[in-house]
Amino acid sequence: MDMDFSSQDIAFRNEVRAFLQNNLTDRLRDGARRTPSVFVEPDIGMEWHRILYRQGWVAPHWPKEDGGTGWSPTQKFIFERECALAGAPALSILGLRLVGPVICAFGTPEQKARFLPRILSGDDYWCQGYSEPGSGSDLASLKTSARLEGGDYVINGSKIWTTHAHHADWIFALVRTDATVKKQAGITFLLVPMDQPGISVTPIPSMSGDHEVNAVFFTDARTSAENRIGAEGQGWSIAKFLLENERGGSCYAPRLLQSIGRLEQLAQTQPSGSGGMIGHDPRFRDRLARVRLEAEALEITELRILAELAKGRAPGPQTSLVKLLGSNIGQRIDTLRLELLGPDALQLPLERPLYGNEAPEPVGSEDAQTAMIQYLNNRAATIFGGSDEVQKNIIAKTVLGL
Amino acid sequence: MDMDFSSQDIAFRNEVRAFLQNNLTDRLRDGARRTPSVFVEPDIGMEWHRILYRQGWVAPHWPKEDGGTGWSPTQKFIFERECALAGAPALSILGLRLVGPVICAFGTPEQKARFLPRILSGDDYWCQGYSEPGSGSDLASLKTSARLEGGDYVINGSKIWTTHAHHADWIFALVRTDATVKKQAGITFLLVPMDQPGISVTPIPSMSGDHEVNAVFFTDARTSAENRIGAEGQGWSIAKFLLENERGGSCYAPRLLQSIGRLEQLAQTQPSGSGGMIGHDPRFRDRLARVRLEAEALEITELRILAELAKGRAPGPQTSLVKLLGSNIGQRIDTLRLELLGPDALQLPLERPLYGNEAPEPVGSEDAQTAMIQYLNNRAATIFGGSDEVQKNIIAKTVLGL
Amino acid sequence: MNFDLSDEHHMFVSAIERFAAPIDVAARRRLRLSPAGYDRARWTQLADMGLIALAAGADAGGLGGSAVDLALVAQAIGAANAPDPLIELGILPALLLERGGAGAALEGVLAGTTIATLAWTERGQRYSLNATGMKADQNADGFALTGEKTMVPGALLADLFIVTADVGGATACFLVPKDAPGLCLRAYRLADGSIAGELTLARTPATARLALDNAGLAAMAADMRLYAAAEMVGLSQRLLDDTLAYVKQREQFGIAIGSFQALQHRLVDCYARQEQSRSMLYRAMLTDRADAATWHRAAAGAKAFIGENSNAIAREAVQMHGGMGITDELAIGHALKRVLVLDRLFGDADTALADYALAA
Amino acid sequence: MNFDLSDEHHMFVSAIERFAAPIDVAARRRLRLSPAGYDRARWTQLADMGLIALAAGADAGGLGGSAVDLALVAQAIGAANAPDPLIELGILPALLLERGGAGAALEGVLAGTTIATLAWTERGQRYSLNATGMKADQNADGFALTGEKTMVPGALLADLFIVTADVGGATACFLVPKDAPGLCLRAYRLADGSIAGELTLARTPATARLALDNAGLAAMAADMRLYAAAEMVGLSQRLLDDTLAYVKQREQFGIAIGSFQALQHRLVDCYARQEQSRSMLYRAMLTDRADAATWHRAAAGAKAFIGENSNAIAREAVQMHGGMGITDELAIGHALKRVLVLDRLFGDADTALADYALAA
């Protein structure tokens, strides 16, 4: 038993580190650090996207022939980890992790040629049309309909929680093309251009004051039948393929440990108000230590999954476990950050972005300026991408056999 | 709004206090304090029972005409509270709180005359035949059968978790007299003498080393048809009446607060091993404070229920809430006691009783000698008398309307 | 023993309900997004209802409400998810000005014509009441104040600042009007949508010193802890009620999500927390005030206990509302944010719990 | 990177499984209820399997097992719910005697012919390794010991006591045979059914002093924390496995109780705890030992973390077993009690967590 990387993997890690050192600018790092929403703002995210694109590293999860890197699971893990440790912006997963792999797996050669290069280059920005007002965890009950008219699908209905719809060029959407069959069997997967009169986007303000998600309304919106992925009625199996990717993030620990390290630093400089620093209060100190232990354990849990992957075994629903643990540990960190930063952490600025020249002056510290926004936004971590309740149902059934 | 007792109630409280001062001997108090099992041992319990009997105070929950005290809900509460505060032994609830009220409510005049005086005097010790190996929370699925032969019921089957069956003169049992009807409709409530060849009692050792509960086996055991309470098939409604009484204990807080007070004292004298006392460790101190707050809140929750009762309103399923909270707070106290007493709390003596001349010498302190036994025994608090899960189902349905 | 509301209490509560009813979530958002985070005209209405005057005795021109009255009012404000900073900008200055003998200022506060606010928080002092970053120097004309304060409630509404400052090692309270020389205010938004401020004074003359010592400040803090706890009890009741209603109507997989046992048991835990919070509020507000230490301890314990419960209920309310819970379009998010602010008013849970434990 | 067991590890684990299999719960109870709480013949078998010898290097007559080997053995003991005090009476004295240079005594310990135990706990010192209640005085013949110890493991089995004592402000280890003059032992039963003792020495001559300073003792404690954590991981796996099996077959209301969603979600929480515990164990046992501080910290953190998780799983296992859970007739109760003891071996969760946090 050992938890060491091979010498080849260490050489790869050093290559990644050197690349990050040379290409990850302070502006990008600052933008990432001071973006308290779940998704990074497109200006920062796409700048980093294009740098990685030029390096050929933007799509580690794609097949090599479609523009992927051809990395082993361990290399992918190392890359993700090093990016996290270096404080790189998170890329938008919508094109690269969600619709991209779907097109790679289910698209025709023509669809691949048309869409994949523009996802890689960052020329197209994507959003996801899955959830509907009445269909959250019970996704298969979705109602948005599409009917074929000539060579086009005509789409009516609405989608909700559509992240960055207001930035997107395309939406990939699950639609109902047959209402007469079993609900899962009547669903089709369509790619739809956003820039058309049949689509309107309404912001849904979050309680943090951010505008990330939207409602998207389709009123006789159109897309060519050529933009259907797979066959009619195949949408549900494509959706499941995609959800596995969405839930497949298996590298939470590095970012969590980075956040904890920052709190440990801050705890040494924040006065407790009764002499000494907060970090010396055994109650706070122990809470922070307990979260660190949880994140350190998660780091190994992730490595254990990686070791399975590297042996060519499917990790299966263990990704649900990582999602469950990672999001909950993140929320505990958010709570500790609020505690730690005291009265200053109550500020909730509404200006965005909080980086760059236009950013408002923080009250107290930059950490305090974003602490509340992070706390509020990150309540979503246990809701979106498969809620805690859904993950627990999955694990109970598939892992525990209940 | 106020939380004060009336002057009449205060006069009553003073009367109870004076009585306790004069009658609750050190031997009884010591026996109660050093009995770490859920039920007090009969020698201690029955001695106190007989003292209360002579005073006419042994059955506050019975109708006055059957030997009850005629007290108001507030007076009953005050009595229970003062007994707890004075460290009086808990009486066995089996006769006084469980079968007694059933006989008062459902018994014939002959049954009342035969059984009630001997419960009051303590001449008969009772046990309860409800649960069966296959029927726990789902009590109505019980299988022990009784058929009428001449003037006797002949009983076959088994009961489990029968507290103090090895001390009992009588058992009250739910039996199936008709297997052809809906399961609840075929149940009958019988009183059965224990001293007969058809009954055998097998101890079930608890993990604390105590012998409190038993399995009771019926092999053609007999009881006269005169010992049936209510009609054949009425057993389920009687059972529900009785369970309401069992769950109806609404005075947990005084004993909990007594236990917490004891821990607070101990925390000032137990060295932490790193200078100072455990009570000065802010982590332990805060945990203890949090439990105290929980118990202080429960005290008012109990008073709020009492205020409803005193106005003649039925408190209903709020007793489930008190049971749920009281048992969980008790378990938190048990955990803190183990923490507090350190290595000494790991002792688990198997000798019983731990009071009186034959008692083994404690290691470290008397508190340490019983801490582990209490911790282990009190795991039952959230299981017996309606488990946490059952209580939550009840509250969800009847209070929250889910 | 009686835990029923009196007729008079019912009257307060329905008055607040009527006052808050027109402010739905959209209106609440608009109000909070306005530059001062609140509306002065609405404040006048609140004062006209006598709700601020409740906090002062009849001799001082008030209505002489008891701590029980004020706690029930605060609870009703919470239950209505009302946007009104009654406890910070109404009750708090009224208590201080009456106890500190500033009758003239008090009159305006009770009438709602003057808005006064207490500037006590200092960055380096966290939740402590001891002023060290603001010094008061005595001169021929009285006192001049120099230093910094943060998290001053209602910064853009206030006409009058009550500023705590160090005078020879003790902490005293001074009155400083908003247009005083050397006063500089930087406003910022808090989680509950209100506007707080960083206040800098440079040799700013105080118009008066309140007749209030450290013990008087501690008593005010105990009062405020009780009222913050009371508002949180109201808020968590609202959060729980809204969540129960939601899980009964929201369907997934063809059935109401409230029929899922895992949610049911968690909702029972929330219900148990809420009942315990309410009991703890009653305990603290009915505690005999004859002995200051006992009563301060009860208030500290109640705030720590209720803060923890309310936060837990708020988090569950958001989780069970799913995506809707994290928007700004339901009462849920607004109530959660207000709980976060109140939980830190005059000390967070750790601070209040330590005060409770150490006072034993 | 590789988290699979090696062939050799598989061999250890199956050897322990075979050894433990005949000891069902009834046999375990009988063994634990016997006067010494254990059986010397069984101990000899354990030694014959080489499990004690694993703890010492080849030079010292052992099999030179690594910390990983020993942790996996301890985990297997836990998973089998075996009644064998391997870590306290096997690994612990072997480590101490080897590191302390007591070759002759070590030989008997590895062979299982001598049972040695460490007497370190003092009532007034709680979980601290500092001896203050036992003094060693040097005289012409060597050292004489006077003082008291408590919670000495395996008190009625031990032939040899390794006693920590104060020598001029430092803590040192001395060997005292069970028949030494002035030695007095009072045996008592612990929660896991083993027999511990209170040891009193009165001018009792030590036969040797180990070549071990405070740092050596600290290293031993770190090792023992790892092995206690490993046994707890095994125990909690057993508790979880048994509970999963139980809820699948136990029916109430006509269906398996494992189909109730509230239990399912709690079992997922237990599963998550168990996976995290296992990861933490791997982390600690694979931590590079080159830097003592790093490795001691990892062991302290692992013990605190795993202790908390194992206790939580044990409590849920009892609750979900209902009445059966609180009897002495299932592995559940036995495993819970062993977890309670191990969780306090060389420091309870608070102590270990503080050591971890303060070493940062």
PDB file of N, CA, C and O in Angstrom, chain A residues 71-90:
ATOM      1  N   TRP A  71      -4.886  12.101 -21.452  1.00  0.00           N
ATOM      2  CA  TRP A  71      -4.279  11.849 -20.137  1.00  0.00           C
ATOM      3  C   TRP A  71      -4.885  10.627 -19.463  1.00  0.00           C
ATOM      4  O   TRP A  71      -6.068  10.298 -19.659  1.00  0.00           O
ATOM      5  N   SER A  72      -4.093  10.000 -18.598  1.00  0.00           N
ATOM      6  CA  SER A  72      -4.597   8.918 -17.742  1.00  0.00           C
ATOM      7  C   SER A  72      -5.475   9.539 -16.650  1.00  0.00           C
ATOM      8  O   SER A  72      -5.415  10.753 -16.404  1.00  0.00           O
ATOM      9  N   PRO A  73      -6.277   8.717 -15.973  1.00  0.00           N
ATOM     10  CA  PRO A  73      -7.066   9.260 -14.851  1.00  0.00           C
ATOM     11  C   PRO A  73      -6.182   9.970 -13.842  1.00  0.00           C
ATOM     12  O   PRO A  73      -6.557  11.025 -13.307  1.00  0.00           O
ATOM     13  N   THR A  74      -5.015   9.429 -13.571  1.00  0.00           N
ATOM     14  CA  THR A  74      -4.127  10.049 -12.588  1.00  0.00           C
ATOM     15  C   THR A  74      -3.658  11.417 -13.078  1.00  0.00           C
ATOM     16  O   THR A  74      -3.605  12.382 -12.305  1.00  0.00           O
ATOM     17  N   GLN A  75      -3.335  11.507 -14.360  1.00  0.00           N
ATOM     18  CA  GLN A  75      -2.903  12.812 -14.884  1.00  0.00           C
ATOM     19  C   GLN A  75      -4.029  13.835 -14.815  1.00  0.00           C
ATOM     20  O   GLN A  75      -3.806  14.996 -14.465  1.00  0.00           O
ATOM     21  N   LYS A  76      -5.227  13.398 -15.162  1.00  0.00           N
ATOM     22  CA  LYS A  76      -6.360  14.332 -15.060  1.00  0.00           C
ATOM     23  C   LYS A  76      -6.516  14.843 -13.636  1.00  0.00           C
ATOM     24  O   LYS A  76      -6.747  16.019 -13.379  1.00  0.00           O
ATOM     25  N   PHE A  77      -6.391  13.890 -12.696  1.00  0.00           N
ATOM     26  CA  PHE A  77      -6.522  14.251 -11.285  1.00  0.00           C
ATOM     27  C   PHE A  77      -5.446  15.250 -10.882  1.00  0.00           C
ATOM     28  O   PHE A  77      -5.706  16.260 -10.226  1.00  0.00           O
ATOM     29  N   ILE A  78      -4.210  14.961 -11.299  1.00  0.00           N
ATOM     30  CA  ILE A  78      -3.094  15.846 -10.943  1.00  0.00           C
ATOM     31  C   ILE A  78      -3.310  17.245 -11.525  1.00  0.00           C
ATOM     32  O   ILE A  78      -3.106  18.258 -10.850  1.00  0.00           O
ATOM     33  N   PHE A  79      -3.775  17.287 -12.753  1.00  0.00           N
ATOM     34  CA  PHE A  79      -4.005  18.591 -13.384  1.00  0.00           C
ATOM     35  C   PHE A  79      -5.057  19.382 -12.602  1.00  0.00           C
ATOM     36  O   PHE A  79      -4.852  20.554 -12.260  1.00  0.00           O
ATOM     37  N   GLU A  80      -6.154  18.710 -12.280  1.00  0.00           N
ATOM     38  CA  GLU A  80      -7.235  19.387 -11.565  1.00  0.00           C
ATOM     39  C   GLU A  80      -6.741  19.863 -10.198  1.00  0.00           C
ATOM     40  O   GLU A  80      -7.036  20.974  -9.752  1.00  0.00           O
ATOM     41  N   ARG A  81      -5.971  19.019  -9.550  1.00  0.00           N
ATOM     42  CA  ARG A  81      -5.466  19.330  -8.229  1.00  0.00           C
ATOM     43  C   ARG A  81      -4.503  20.512  -8.267  1.00  0.00           C
ATOM     44  O   ARG A  81      -4.587  21.432  -7.447  1.00  0.00           O
ATOM     45  N   GLU A  82      -3.610  20.500  -9.218  1.00  0.00           N
ATOM     46  CA  GLU A  82      -2.626  21.578  -9.304  1.00  0.00           C
ATOM     47  C   GLU A  82      -3.307  22.906  -9.637  1.00  0.00           C
ATOM     48  O   GLU A  82      -2.916  23.950  -9.116  1.00  0.00           O
ATOM     49  N   CYS A  83      -4.293  22.845 -10.501  1.00  0.00           N
ATOM     50  CA  CYS A  83      -5.044  24.069 -10.809  1.00  0.00           C
ATOM     51  C   CYS A  83      -5.703  24.612  -9.551  1.00  0.00           C
ATOM     52  O   CYS A  83      -5.697  25.819  -9.286  1.00  0.00           O
ATOM     53  N   ALA A  84      -6.284  23.717  -8.758  1.00  0.00           N
ATOM     54  CA  ALA A  84      -6.936  24.140  -7.521  1.00  0.00           C
ATOM     55  C   ALA A  84      -5.915  24.730  -6.557  1.00  0.00           C
ATOM     56  O   ALA A  84      -6.131  25.797  -5.975  1.00  0.00           O
ATOM     57  N   LEU A  85      -4.792  24.044  -6.402  1.00  0.00           N
ATOM     58  CA  LEU A  85      -3.783  24.517  -5.453  1.00  0.00           C
ATOM     59  C   LEU A  85      -3.210  25.859  -5.885  1.00  0.00           C
ATOM     60  O   LEU A  85      -2.835  26.679  -5.059  1.00  0.00           O
ATOM     61  N   ALA A  86      -3.142  26.080  -7.199  1.00  0.00           N
ATOM     62  CA  ALA A  86      -2.586  27.337  -7.696  1.00  0.00           C
ATOM     63  C   ALA A  86      -3.622  28.454  -7.683  1.00  0.00           C
ATOM     64  O   ALA A  86      -3.301  29.598  -7.966  1.00  0.00           O
ATOM     65  N   GLY A  87      -4.876  28.114  -7.355  1.00  0.00           N
ATOM     66  CA  GLY A  87      -5.912  29.154  -7.317  1.00  0.00           C
ATOM     67  C   GLY A  87      -6.386  29.567  -8.694  1.00  0.00           C
ATOM     68  O   GLY A  87      -6.789  30.709  -8.909  1.00  0.00           O
ATOM     69  N   ALA A  88      -6.353  28.639  -9.655  1.00  0.00           N
ATOM     70  CA  ALA A  88      -6.827  28.957 -11.002  1.00  0.00           C
ATOM     71  C   ALA A  88      -8.350  29.089 -11.011  1.00  0.00           C
ATOM     72  O   ALA A  88      -9.030  28.459 -10.211  1.00  0.00           O
ATOM     73  N   PRO A  89      -8.880  29.893 -11.919  1.00  0.00           N
ATOM     74  CA  PRO A  89     -10.344  29.988 -12.026  1.00  0.00           C
ATOM     75  C   PRO A  89     -10.910  28.630 -12.443  1.00  0.00           C
ATOM     76  O   PRO A  89     -10.280  27.882 -13.193  1.00  0.00           O
ATOM     77  N   ALA A  90     -12.098  28.335 -11.946  1.00  0.00           N
ATOM     78  CA  ALA A  90     -12.785  27.135 -12.414  1.00  0.00           C
ATOM     79  C   ALA A  90     -13.359  27.450 -13.796  1.00  0.00           C
ATOM     80  O   ALA A  90     -13.881  28.538 -14.023  1.00  0.00           O
TER      81      ALA A  90
END
